[in-house]
Amino acid sequence: MEHLFLINERIKMSTAFSRGVRRPLVAVAIAGSLSLALAGCNPGTPVADVPADFAGEQVRIIVPAEAGGSMDAMARQVQPFIADALGATVVVENMASGGAIIGTQYVLDNGGDCLTILTTNTPHLNMSYLVNDVQFTLDDFAPIAGVTVEPGLIRVRNDAPWQTLQELVDDALERPGEITFSVSDLASSNYIGLVQIMEATGAEFKVIGYDGGGPARKALLSGEVDATHAGVFNTLSAAGETRALGVQEVENRWSEQTDGAPTVNEALGIDVPAQSSHPSMVASAECAETHPERYQLLVDALADSVGNADYLATLKDLGEDGRADYLSPDELGDLLQRAEDEITALLDENPDIFTGGN
């Protein structure tokens, strides 16, 4: 595609990243003897000074984005159930800006005792280190659980002139770069989804990255942009003022939340990959390596919480049936690795793909 119109002043992207040999992700509790050996050379808190459980402790869940997005919603919905499972006080803190890098780095710097964990997303976590000049990689994180799913969805306001996704694309073909889209961040599955649609159709949109799903949704409602590519559940609060034009998935399993919208491929007669994100929770690798008992308690607490009947009932009451989507540490680790491989392949093909170059 000759022209790609992008606005994202927050992120200074770099396509230079390490492709060195990586150590495996920490996806299960490390044996106690290994953790003791590592503690001697690890700058974190010594094992002996940290209780094995969370009784009486405060656990901080850092959301590296503004309130109102899919990561924020997931964290706050599951928060009380994690607290019950751990027997601890659990607080959710938003730490936005920097394309999620600030909050992510904060957890790596402060989460060695397992009391500070990160709410993240796929492929957002991967993008943070693959396209930015940072000092961390996937190896620095220990997957705890995938909690929910956010299928990619295109929405426009009710007063928009397009009744179908085909009409929107046809208009974009006539007016290259004039139709504006919001996404939660350029480093997101939503942006990748729009790139795939533009490449498949020849249409050109002006894509604006925001600091989270909440601001991206507000931009649509205020008329700052013409359309959004966002999550099905993340945009439910805007459903009354907007209409869904297409779900970027293999099939629409969320008909109730999308008014039966067609898939993007059905609407446009193309064949682009599904683009869903998976709000998840991860700890620092240091947490899992030096405090395996605590790490395992986090893993168990998330598994119990996502399967909790009251949690699922809460989602149903909110009209969010189908949002919960538990992934074990191994499954989440595999998903994150696949996302890294896919993004690396995109960058190999076009190093400027996330900066608007040809």
Tab-separated table of C-alpha atoms in Angstrom:
chain	number	residue	atom	x	y	z
A	1	MET	CA	0.000	0.000	0.000
A	2	GLU	CA	1.530	3.289	-1.091
A	3	HIS	CA	0.075	5.494	1.605
A	4	LEU	CA	-0.863	4.744	5.205
A	5	PHE	CA	-2.099	7.665	7.272
A	6	LEU	CA	-1.272	7.398	10.973
A	7	ILE	CA	-1.311	9.637	14.019
A	8	ASN	CA	0.392	8.496	17.196
A	9	GLU	CA	2.525	11.081	18.935
A	10	ARG	CA	2.802	9.044	22.112
A	11	ILE	CA	4.940	6.202	20.837
A	12	LYS	CA	8.445	6.533	19.485
A	13	MET	CA	8.731	3.343	17.549
A	14	SER	CA	11.896	1.529	16.638
A	15	THR	CA	12.091	-1.437	14.342
A	16	ALA	CA	15.426	-2.513	15.747
A	17	PHE	CA	14.895	-5.363	18.167
A	18	SER	CA	16.835	-8.340	19.380
A	19	ARG	CA	16.401	-11.670	17.685
A	20	GLY	CA	18.798	-13.480	19.954
A	21	VAL	CA	18.246	-16.848	21.574
A	22	ARG	CA	15.429	-16.666	24.115
A	23	ARG	CA	14.996	-18.674	27.260
A	24	PRO	CA	11.605	-20.414	27.643
A	25	LEU	CA	8.720	-18.525	29.229
A	26	VAL	CA	8.119	-19.256	32.872
A	27	ALA	CA	4.676	-20.851	32.724
A	28	VAL	CA	4.683	-23.100	35.765
A	29	ALA	CA	6.078	-22.801	39.278
A	30	ILE	CA	9.835	-23.351	39.383
A	31	ALA	CA	11.187	-26.022	41.676
A	32	GLY	CA	12.049	-24.750	45.144
A	33	SER	CA	15.713	-25.708	44.955
A	34	LEU	CA	16.144	-23.802	41.697
A	35	SER	CA	14.442	-20.728	43.117
A	36	LEU	CA	16.768	-20.753	46.130
A	37	ALA	CA	19.788	-20.912	43.867
A	38	LEU	CA	18.480	-18.067	41.750
A	39	ALA	CA	17.717	-15.958	44.801
A	40	GLY	CA	21.388	-15.681	45.577
A	41	CYS	CA	22.058	-13.787	42.365
A	42	ASN	CA	18.686	-12.082	41.932
A	43	PRO	CA	18.365	-8.438	42.981
A	44	GLY	CA	14.802	-9.012	44.240
A	45	THR	CA	13.660	-9.590	47.793
A	46	PRO	CA	15.185	-12.746	49.320
A	47	VAL	CA	12.881	-15.751	49.499
A	48	ALA	CA	13.210	-15.946	53.293
A	49	ASP	CA	11.806	-12.425	53.722
A	50	VAL	CA	8.599	-13.042	51.748
A	51	PRO	CA	5.757	-15.211	53.097
A	52	ALA	CA	4.586	-18.005	50.835
A	53	ASP	CA	0.961	-16.840	50.900
A	54	PHE	CA	-0.842	-13.511	50.506
A	55	ALA	CA	-2.639	-13.346	53.852
A	56	GLY	CA	-2.882	-9.729	55.000
A	57	GLU	CA	-1.062	-8.461	51.906
A	58	GLN	CA	-2.134	-5.935	49.278
A	59	VAL	CA	-1.839	-7.078	45.666
A	60	ARG	CA	-1.692	-4.356	43.034
A	61	ILE	CA	-3.013	-5.030	39.541
A	62	ILE	CA	-1.479	-2.477	37.175
A	63	VAL	CA	-3.502	-1.587	34.074
A	64	PRO	CA	-1.124	0.171	31.642
A	65	ALA	CA	-3.933	2.157	29.999
A	66	GLU	CA	-6.695	4.627	30.782
A	67	ALA	CA	-9.855	3.485	32.549
A	68	GLY	CA	-12.694	2.204	30.390
A	69	GLY	CA	-10.855	-0.150	28.068
A	70	SER	CA	-10.973	-3.933	27.827
A	71	MET	CA	-7.978	-4.506	30.114
A	72	ASP	CA	-9.401	-2.157	32.732
A	73	ALA	CA	-12.857	-3.745	32.580
A	74	MET	CA	-11.439	-7.246	32.889
A	75	ALA	CA	-9.314	-6.331	35.901
A	76	ARG	CA	-12.141	-4.628	37.763
A	77	GLN	CA	-14.687	-7.344	37.027
A	78	VAL	CA	-12.475	-10.151	38.298
A	79	GLN	CA	-10.842	-8.152	41.118
A	80	PRO	CA	-13.141	-9.176	44.027
A	81	PHE	CA	-12.918	-12.841	43.114
A	82	ILE	CA	-9.113	-12.745	43.049
A	83	ALA	CA	-9.153	-11.065	46.447
A	84	ASP	CA	-11.354	-13.829	47.880
A	85	ALA	CA	-9.219	-16.562	46.344
A	86	LEU	CA	-5.970	-15.069	47.682
A	87	GLY	CA	-7.272	-13.875	51.043
A	88	ALA	CA	-5.692	-10.508	50.257
A	89	THR	CA	-6.645	-6.944	49.486
A	90	VAL	CA	-6.526	-6.433	45.724
A	91	VAL	CA	-6.461	-2.988	44.125
A	92	VAL	CA	-6.553	-1.997	40.464
A	93	GLU	CA	-4.407	0.955	39.397
A	94	ASN	CA	-4.350	2.627	35.986
A	95	MET	CA	-0.899	3.644	34.824
A	96	ALA	CA	-1.427	4.998	31.318
A	97	SER	CA	0.746	6.732	28.706
A	98	GLY	CA	3.818	5.576	26.866
A	99	GLY	CA	1.978	2.999	24.781
A	100	ALA	CA	1.593	0.757	27.868
A	101	ILE	CA	5.355	0.779	28.399
A	102	ILE	CA	5.352	2.788	31.628
A	103	GLY	CA	2.963	0.475	33.467
A	104	THR	CA	4.632	-2.615	32.065
A	105	GLN	CA	8.099	-1.512	33.114
A	106	TYR	CA	6.759	-0.561	36.554
A	107	VAL	CA	5.626	-4.143	37.146
A	108	LEU	CA	9.005	-5.501	36.073
A	109	ASP	CA	10.738	-3.083	38.441
A	110	ASN	CA	8.423	-3.645	41.410
A	111	GLY	CA	6.807	-7.060	40.984
A	112	GLY	CA	9.589	-9.356	42.148
A	113	ASP	CA	7.676	-10.180	45.352
A	114	CYS	CA	4.515	-11.090	43.340
A	115	LEU	CA	2.541	-8.261	44.982
A	116	THR	CA	2.419	-6.221	41.768
A	117	ILE	CA	1.138	-7.902	38.614
A	118	LEU	CA	0.226	-6.680	35.145
A	119	THR	CA	-2.994	-6.658	33.195
A	120	THR	CA	-2.030	-6.885	29.552
A	121	ASN	CA	-3.346	-7.962	26.188
A	122	THR	CA	-2.306	-9.868	23.123
A	123	PRO	CA	-0.700	-8.758	20.912
A	124	HIS	CA	-0.253	-5.487	22.831
A	125	LEU	CA	2.400	-6.908	25.150
A	126	ASN	CA	4.390	-8.240	22.205
A	127	MET	CA	4.154	-4.966	20.312
A	128	SER	CA	5.456	-3.025	23.313
A	129	TYR	CA	8.900	-4.597	23.031
A	130	LEU	CA	9.024	-5.493	19.337
A	131	VAL	CA	8.418	-1.985	18.014
A	132	ASN	CA	9.812	0.159	20.832
A	133	ASP	CA	13.306	0.700	22.188
A	134	VAL	CA	12.879	-0.965	25.583
A	135	GLN	CA	14.983	-3.247	27.738
A	136	PHE	CA	12.496	-6.092	28.223
A	137	THR	CA	11.337	-9.031	26.114
A	138	LEU	CA	8.753	-11.759	26.426
A	139	ASP	CA	11.168	-13.722	28.589
A	140	ASP	CA	10.799	-11.182	31.390
A	141	PHE	CA	7.175	-12.180	32.041
A	142	ALA	CA	5.501	-15.197	33.616
A	143	PRO	CA	1.985	-15.871	32.277
A	144	ILE	CA	-0.702	-16.190	34.958
A	145	ALA	CA	-3.899	-16.544	32.939
A	146	GLY	CA	-5.868	-15.400	29.952
A	147	VAL	CA	-9.127	-14.084	31.372
A	148	THR	CA	-11.372	-12.710	28.620
A	149	VAL	CA	-11.581	-12.292	24.850
A	150	GLU	CA	-12.251	-9.140	22.815
A	151	PRO	CA	-13.283	-10.008	19.246
A	152	GLY	CA	-12.409	-7.243	16.787
A	153	LEU	CA	-15.435	-5.187	15.694
A	154	ILE	CA	-16.020	-2.189	13.428
A	155	ARG	CA	-18.562	0.334	14.722
A	156	VAL	CA	-19.845	3.654	13.359
A	157	ARG	CA	-22.253	6.195	14.866
A	158	ASN	CA	-25.944	5.891	14.093
A	159	ASP	CA	-25.775	9.106	12.053
A	160	ALA	CA	-22.973	7.762	9.829
A	161	PRO	CA	-23.829	7.528	6.118
A	162	TRP	CA	-22.727	3.901	5.783
A	163	GLN	CA	-25.230	1.149	6.451
A	164	THR	CA	-22.809	-1.645	5.561
A	165	LEU	CA	-19.081	-2.221	5.752
A	166	GLN	CA	-18.969	-2.472	1.960
A	167	GLU	CA	-20.422	1.032	1.674
A	168	LEU	CA	-17.738	2.351	4.049
A	169	VAL	CA	-14.940	0.685	2.070
A	170	ASP	CA	-16.361	1.921	-1.253
A	171	ASP	CA	-16.406	5.455	0.135
A	172	ALA	CA	-12.809	5.090	1.321
A	173	LEU	CA	-11.780	4.004	-2.168
A	174	GLU	CA	-13.275	7.231	-3.510
A	175	ARG	CA	-11.761	9.393	-0.737
A	176	PRO	CA	-8.376	7.895	0.237
A	177	GLY	CA	-7.277	8.792	3.746
A	178	GLU	CA	-10.343	10.890	4.590
A	179	ILE	CA	-12.285	8.373	6.692
A	180	THR	CA	-10.873	8.294	10.210
A	181	PHE	CA	-10.684	5.272	12.508
A	182	SER	CA	-9.815	5.141	16.195
A	183	VAL	CA	-7.979	2.222	17.774
A	184	SER	CA	-6.911	1.722	21.369
A	185	ASP	CA	-3.293	1.916	20.280
A	186	LEU	CA	-1.338	1.393	17.083
A	187	ALA	CA	0.318	-1.473	18.943
A	188	SER	CA	-2.886	-3.498	18.952
A	189	SER	CA	-4.785	-6.259	17.190
A	190	ASN	CA	-7.313	-3.622	16.100
A	191	TYR	CA	-4.693	-1.693	14.146
A	192	ILE	CA	-3.343	-4.893	12.600
A	193	GLY	CA	-6.907	-5.774	11.615
A	194	LEU	CA	-7.377	-2.450	9.820
A	195	VAL	CA	-4.044	-2.848	8.022
A	196	GLN	CA	-5.184	-6.264	6.796
A	197	ILE	CA	-8.516	-4.857	5.588
A	198	MET	CA	-6.787	-1.971	3.777
A	199	GLU	CA	-4.334	-4.325	2.091
A	200	ALA	CA	-7.116	-6.699	1.041
A	201	THR	CA	-9.433	-4.007	-0.341
A	202	GLY	CA	-7.116	-1.198	-1.452
A	203	ALA	CA	-8.977	1.250	0.776
A	204	GLU	CA	-6.997	3.786	2.802
A	205	PHE	CA	-8.140	4.944	6.232
A	206	LYS	CA	-6.631	7.513	8.552
A	207	VAL	CA	-5.948	5.518	11.720
A	208	ILE	CA	-5.525	7.325	15.032
A	209	GLY	CA	-4.071	5.528	18.040
A	210	TYR	CA	-5.359	6.446	21.492
A	211	ASP	CA	-4.201	5.561	24.993
A	212	GLY	CA	-6.684	2.758	25.605
A	213	GLY	CA	-10.070	1.485	24.495
A	214	GLY	CA	-11.998	4.038	26.563
A	215	PRO	CA	-10.530	7.112	24.812
A	216	ALA	CA	-10.852	5.401	21.417
A	217	ARG	CA	-14.540	4.744	22.051
A	218	LYS	CA	-15.121	8.321	23.255
A	219	ALA	CA	-13.480	9.640	20.092
A	220	LEU	CA	-16.108	7.840	18.020
A	221	LEU	CA	-19.027	9.032	20.128
A	222	SER	CA	-17.823	12.656	20.119
A	223	GLY	CA	-17.400	12.693	16.346
A	224	GLU	CA	-13.643	13.067	16.531
A	225	VAL	CA	-13.383	10.017	14.268
A	226	ASP	CA	-15.775	8.369	11.828
A	227	ALA	CA	-15.391	4.752	12.942
A	228	THR	CA	-13.604	2.514	15.387
A	229	HIS	CA	-12.042	-0.922	15.257
A	230	ALA	CA	-12.382	-2.118	18.837
A	231	GLY	CA	-13.531	-5.013	20.977
A	232	VAL	CA	-17.081	-6.342	20.949
A	233	PHE	CA	-17.437	-6.043	24.713
A	234	ASN	CA	-15.350	-2.902	25.047
A	235	THR	CA	-17.878	-1.058	22.868
A	236	LEU	CA	-21.083	-2.402	24.420
A	237	SER	CA	-21.633	0.810	26.357
A	238	ALA	CA	-21.763	2.642	23.018
A	239	ALA	CA	-24.113	0.174	21.330
A	240	GLY	CA	-27.154	2.418	21.640
A	241	GLU	CA	-25.446	5.272	19.793
A	242	THR	CA	-23.620	3.154	17.225
A	243	ARG	CA	-24.120	0.240	14.894
A	244	ALA	CA	-21.860	-2.716	14.190
A	245	LEU	CA	-20.744	-3.235	10.595
A	246	GLY	CA	-18.466	-6.265	10.836
A	247	VAL	CA	-16.778	-8.681	13.225
A	248	GLN	CA	-13.208	-9.630	12.329
A	249	GLU	CA	-13.484	-13.250	13.338
A	250	VAL	CA	-13.989	-16.561	11.583
A	251	GLU	CA	-17.632	-16.485	12.679
A	252	ASN	CA	-19.760	-14.158	14.735
A	253	ARG	CA	-20.333	-16.012	18.009
A	254	TRP	CA	-21.411	-12.767	19.689
A	255	SER	CA	-24.537	-12.066	17.680
A	256	GLU	CA	-26.437	-10.755	20.690
A	257	GLN	CA	-23.824	-8.070	21.377
A	258	THR	CA	-23.352	-7.112	17.697
A	259	ASP	CA	-26.930	-7.112	16.363
A	260	GLY	CA	-26.056	-10.066	14.157
A	261	ALA	CA	-23.406	-8.190	12.166
A	262	PRO	CA	-21.658	-10.214	9.450
A	263	THR	CA	-18.018	-11.119	9.667
A	264	VAL	CA	-15.626	-8.790	7.867
A	265	ASN	CA	-14.895	-11.511	5.326
A	266	GLU	CA	-18.598	-12.073	4.655
A	267	ALA	CA	-19.286	-8.351	4.359
A	268	LEU	CA	-16.420	-7.631	1.969
A	269	GLY	CA	-15.864	-10.928	0.177
A	270	ILE	CA	-12.237	-11.063	1.312
A	271	ASP	CA	-10.145	-13.455	3.373
A	272	VAL	CA	-8.354	-11.734	6.246
A	273	PRO	CA	-7.310	-13.378	9.524
A	274	ALA	CA	-9.309	-13.093	12.716
A	275	GLN	CA	-8.183	-10.286	14.996
A	276	SER	CA	-9.214	-10.719	18.608
A	277	SER	CA	-7.292	-9.602	21.655
A	278	HIS	CA	-7.096	-11.525	24.927
A	279	PRO	CA	-6.978	-9.432	28.110
A	280	SER	CA	-4.697	-11.388	30.427
A	281	MET	CA	-2.614	-11.198	33.562
A	282	VAL	CA	1.111	-11.788	33.848
A	283	ALA	CA	3.702	-11.517	36.602
A	284	SER	CA	7.363	-10.726	36.307
A	285	ALA	CA	9.596	-13.707	35.631
A	286	GLU	CA	11.430	-12.718	38.808
A	287	CYS	CA	8.238	-13.359	40.795
A	288	ALA	CA	7.895	-16.882	39.421
A	289	GLU	CA	11.577	-17.687	39.763
A	290	THR	CA	12.190	-16.437	43.296
A	291	HIS	CA	8.744	-16.947	44.864
A	292	PRO	CA	7.246	-19.996	43.124
A	293	GLU	CA	4.705	-20.637	45.909
A	294	ARG	CA	3.231	-17.170	45.525
A	295	TYR	CA	3.287	-17.395	41.749
A	296	GLN	CA	1.388	-20.680	41.869
A	297	LEU	CA	-1.179	-19.129	44.203
A	298	LEU	CA	-1.727	-16.376	41.634
A	299	VAL	CA	-2.193	-18.993	38.924
A	300	ASP	CA	-4.678	-20.932	41.064
A	301	ALA	CA	-6.538	-17.780	42.102
A	302	LEU	CA	-7.082	-16.657	38.505
A	303	ALA	CA	-8.229	-20.127	37.434
A	304	ASP	CA	-10.701	-20.240	40.322
A	305	SER	CA	-11.916	-16.701	39.657
A	306	VAL	CA	-12.595	-17.105	35.933
A	307	GLY	CA	-14.508	-20.312	36.634
A	308	ASN	CA	-16.406	-18.819	39.570
A	309	ALA	CA	-20.170	-19.075	39.060
A	310	ASP	CA	-20.709	-15.627	40.572
A	311	TYR	CA	-18.165	-14.074	38.220
A	312	LEU	CA	-19.838	-15.663	35.216
A	313	ALA	CA	-23.229	-14.540	36.510
A	314	THR	CA	-21.886	-10.988	36.797
A	315	LEU	CA	-20.874	-11.050	33.148
A	316	LYS	CA	-24.266	-12.416	32.159
A	317	ASP	CA	-26.031	-9.660	34.089
A	318	LEU	CA	-23.938	-7.133	32.155
A	319	GLY	CA	-24.950	-8.702	28.848
A	320	GLU	CA	-21.434	-10.030	28.361
A	321	ASP	CA	-22.009	-13.747	27.931
A	322	GLY	CA	-19.058	-15.135	25.993
A	323	ARG	CA	-16.528	-12.652	27.351
A	324	ALA	CA	-14.821	-15.029	29.789
A	325	ASP	CA	-12.181	-17.114	28.010
A	326	TYR	CA	-9.746	-18.781	30.415
A	327	LEU	CA	-6.263	-19.657	29.205
A	328	SER	CA	-3.847	-21.554	31.422
A	329	PRO	CA	-0.275	-20.266	31.861
A	330	ASP	CA	0.935	-22.694	29.194
A	331	GLU	CA	-1.866	-21.721	26.793
A	332	LEU	CA	-1.274	-18.017	27.363
A	333	GLY	CA	2.463	-18.506	26.932
A	334	ASP	CA	1.861	-20.271	23.615
A	335	LEU	CA	-0.491	-17.496	22.470
A	336	LEU	CA	2.044	-14.802	23.336
A	337	GLN	CA	4.790	-16.664	21.490
A	338	ARG	CA	2.593	-17.081	18.392
A	339	ALA	CA	1.786	-13.364	18.502
A	340	GLU	CA	5.488	-12.552	18.669
A	341	ASP	CA	6.195	-14.789	15.681
A	342	GLU	CA	3.381	-13.186	13.648
A	343	ILE	CA	4.453	-9.618	14.423
A	344	THR	CA	8.088	-10.449	13.694
A	345	ALA	CA	7.035	-11.824	10.306
A	346	LEU	CA	5.115	-8.601	9.549
A	347	LEU	CA	8.155	-6.518	10.481
A	348	ASP	CA	10.440	-8.699	8.381
A	349	GLU	CA	8.162	-8.096	5.395
A	350	ASN	CA	7.789	-4.371	6.045
A	351	PRO	CA	9.901	-2.799	8.826
A	352	ASP	CA	7.800	0.395	8.640
A	353	ILE	CA	4.397	-1.251	8.899
A	354	PHE	CA	3.664	0.255	12.319
A	355	THR	CA	5.075	3.688	11.531
A	356	GLY	CA	3.152	4.424	8.339
A	357	GLY	CA	5.950	3.746	5.883
A	358	ASN	CA	5.634	1.903	2.601
